[in-house]
């Protein structure tokens, strides 16, 4: 906690260009508006495919939900609904996965299907297939493509296909990787012959989300989303790779100065003064815990999904900001940091007009900024440890 705070010049320039007013109330309103836009961004993901392709299992796995929990999409039942079923993300309620009526039935008409399920409300489509590639997969992919919407074609239950192929071709010297290449090339070939060259195909198993192409699917969707939608998508992802944890940290890191400024100025303008910043910081830190899947509910869900003990996962969280938060603990951390940030605080008060207009503005902001930045580093390391323990991955030295 005694390290000197570093802040990039680009962040300082962003603050000085955005926050030109010297009126605290104006700046608070401005910063809160920016954060509200970020936190309220919506993302609607359509999940479609034939009955039995694992749509509900995908919806549950993407949300990190066990099939036996009340919020889960029902699995293993005959699909009869003609309505899209909405399932919100447990940590990011502005993200909704829509389980669409199945394709491949006599009632399915590719020409009218997208209009019937409400094409315009979805940001992109997930098309699931399993077992056999069929003509209506192509018809649906072409219909979506013609609307200008993105789709991601998923060959689900690939673990079962892999096992069956290896048993059937035992003695022919095929490796697992060679079988997966064959499956992928067959799917891509079918789409290409239908005029959908370059269509993205991902091989998945909803019960082994850390394996096969799920990490690649995550990174591809994140890369193709923009702005606030990309931000909320990243925060919703289950931690199945170190890259996901790092992406989350980077996404959250981009809003740290706004979070620190909101807490600093809101608290200073109340009768509690600088001490009023602590409850605001606790709210931010708890949101960080949820984003990294380190809150109690997320750890319990992960324990259920992976067959681990909740206590073992909980003990993998070792940072002070990853544990239960109290006002006393956060006030102590904040006080420690305030003593090391005098020079930085003076520099900021000269560069950012509003911080120089209130008593201790620079010191309080600098302390908040450093606390949140340090917490992100610590929580991302906690998330890495929990992920390795939950998935049984050895932790490299």
PDB file of C-alpha atoms in Angstrom, residues 45 59 62 71 83 89 108 113 124-125 154 166 178 186 221 229 232 242 263 303 310 315 349 353 386 388:
ATOM      1  CA  UNK A  45     -28.572 -12.196 -27.081  1.00  0.00           C
ATOM      2  CA  UNK A  59     -28.231 -20.246 -21.660  1.00  0.00           C
ATOM      3  CA  UNK A  62     -23.275 -18.758 -20.226  1.00  0.00           C
ATOM      4  CA  UNK A  71     -33.362 -19.046 -12.249  1.00  0.00           C
ATOM      5  CA  UNK A  83     -42.711 -17.549 -27.440  1.00  0.00           C
ATOM      6  CA  UNK A  89     -27.816 -12.547 -16.214  1.00  0.00           C
ATOM      7  CA  UNK A 108     -40.634 -23.173 -38.834  1.00  0.00           C
ATOM      8  CA  UNK A 113     -39.229 -16.753 -38.314  1.00  0.00           C
ATOM      9  CA  UNK A 124     -26.646 -10.819 -32.209  1.00  0.00           C
ATOM     10  CA  UNK A 125     -27.668 -14.461 -32.641  1.00  0.00           C
ATOM     11  CA  UNK A 154     -22.079 -23.267 -32.545  1.00  0.00           C
ATOM     12  CA  UNK A 166     -12.684 -41.884 -31.762  1.00  0.00           C
ATOM     13  CA  UNK A 178      -7.679 -34.091 -36.090  1.00  0.00           C
ATOM     14  CA  UNK A 186     -17.508 -29.934 -42.372  1.00  0.00           C
ATOM     15  CA  UNK A 221     -17.881 -11.629 -29.497  1.00  0.00           C
ATOM     16  CA  UNK A 229     -22.164  -3.182 -24.808  1.00  0.00           C
ATOM     17  CA  UNK A 232     -21.101  -5.238 -19.909  1.00  0.00           C
ATOM     18  CA  UNK A 242      -6.656 -15.943 -17.646  1.00  0.00           C
ATOM     19  CA  UNK A 263     -17.173   9.060  -4.639  1.00  0.00           C
ATOM     20  CA  UNK A 303     -18.923 -24.660  -6.294  1.00  0.00           C
ATOM     21  CA  UNK A 310     -17.579 -23.523  -1.321  1.00  0.00           C
ATOM     22  CA  UNK A 315     -10.257 -19.717   1.015  1.00  0.00           C
ATOM     23  CA  UNK A 349      -5.480  19.921  -8.182  1.00  0.00           C
ATOM     24  CA  UNK A 353     -10.011  22.524 -11.852  1.00  0.00           C
ATOM     25  CA  UNK A 386     -10.381 -19.389  -7.704  1.00  0.00           C
ATOM     26  CA  UNK A 388      -7.480 -22.612 -11.117  1.00  0.00           C
TER      27      UNK A 388
END
